[in-house]
Amino acid sequence: MPLTAYRSKRAFTKTSEPVGRVQRTGRKHIFVVQKHDASRLHYDFRLAVNGVLASWAVPKGPSMNPADKRLAIRTEDHPLQYAKFEGVIPSGQYGAGTVMVWDLGNYQPLENQPPEEQLASGKIHILLLGEKLRGGFSLVQIQRRSMNSSRRDHWLLIKSRDEYAGPSWDIESARFDRSVLTGRSLKEIKEEGMGELVQTTSVPEWER
């Protein structure tokens, strides 16, 4: 069932992450990238597909440099409400650490194929319309998890060579360490404590 894995890993009486539900996104497809300082700092790349956020953990984060092929490890689907979750997941809980909404926007499927079909095929081609990430991107599956293995699917996240590409892109630049929702740095989010669903008009209206 959708979101079963997500819910089974979390104690919602202890974490303010949304329980969530599967819901339609309308004509717009949203994407979100969350900077997540858990046991290891990484970025969570999420695309709205079939009423949930299909999710990948990207250890080095996305890049606007087409020469960078970023490993992206498929994780459990998240609810659409998670796109505006920002704050601190308490110690002892799954994914404990600080979460920032690093980028947020809409995406357009390319190749004249719906995103759910692209996901199933292991090749996703999309146009991102975010504040930090823009232009074409591809997610390509390079290793599929076998039925009897605990290993997760491995993909590559690759920027297309277009007018938005930037060979000098540096995700560790201080100018990128700001939430697109609240303007806070990762340190400031951590200092303010418990997580929350950030209410802002800049979030696409897919929760109607």
mmCIF file of C-alpha atoms in Angstrom, residues 35 41 43 100 102 132 170-180 183-189:
data_model
loop_
_atom_site.group_PDB
_atom_site.id
_atom_site.type_symbol
_atom_site.label_atom_id
_atom_site.label_comp_id
_atom_site.label_asym_id
_atom_site.label_seq_id
_atom_site.Cartn_x
_atom_site.Cartn_y
_atom_site.Cartn_z
ATOM 1 C CA LYS A 35 18.751 19.293 2.756
ATOM 2 C CA LEU A 41 24.450 15.198 5.489
ATOM 3 C CA TYR A 43 19.837 15.844 0.029
ATOM 4 C CA MET A 100 15.575 22.270 5.227
ATOM 5 C CA TRP A 102 16.305 23.606 -0.024
ATOM 6 C CA LYS A 132 17.838 26.855 -7.424
ATOM 7 C CA ASP A 170 29.175 24.467 -6.018
ATOM 8 C CA ILE A 171 26.382 23.220 -3.777
ATOM 9 C CA GLU A 172 28.527 23.882 -0.701
ATOM 10 C CA SER A 173 28.543 27.622 -1.386
ATOM 11 C CA ALA A 174 27.125 29.582 1.567
ATOM 12 C CA ARG A 175 24.627 31.296 -0.754
ATOM 13 C CA PHE A 176 22.852 27.971 -1.249
ATOM 14 C CA ASP A 177 22.490 27.241 2.481
ATOM 15 C CA ARG A 178 19.111 28.953 2.736
ATOM 16 C CA SER A 179 15.574 27.588 2.831
ATOM 17 C CA VAL A 180 13.447 28.680 -0.116
ATOM 18 C CA GLY A 183 15.234 31.961 4.326
ATOM 19 C CA ARG A 184 16.830 30.172 7.281
ATOM 20 C CA SER A 185 20.192 28.448 7.228
ATOM 21 C CA LEU A 186 20.531 24.830 8.364
ATOM 22 C CA LYS A 187 22.115 26.074 11.597
ATOM 23 C CA GLU A 188 19.243 28.480 12.267
ATOM 24 C CA ILE A 189 16.656 25.742 11.669
#
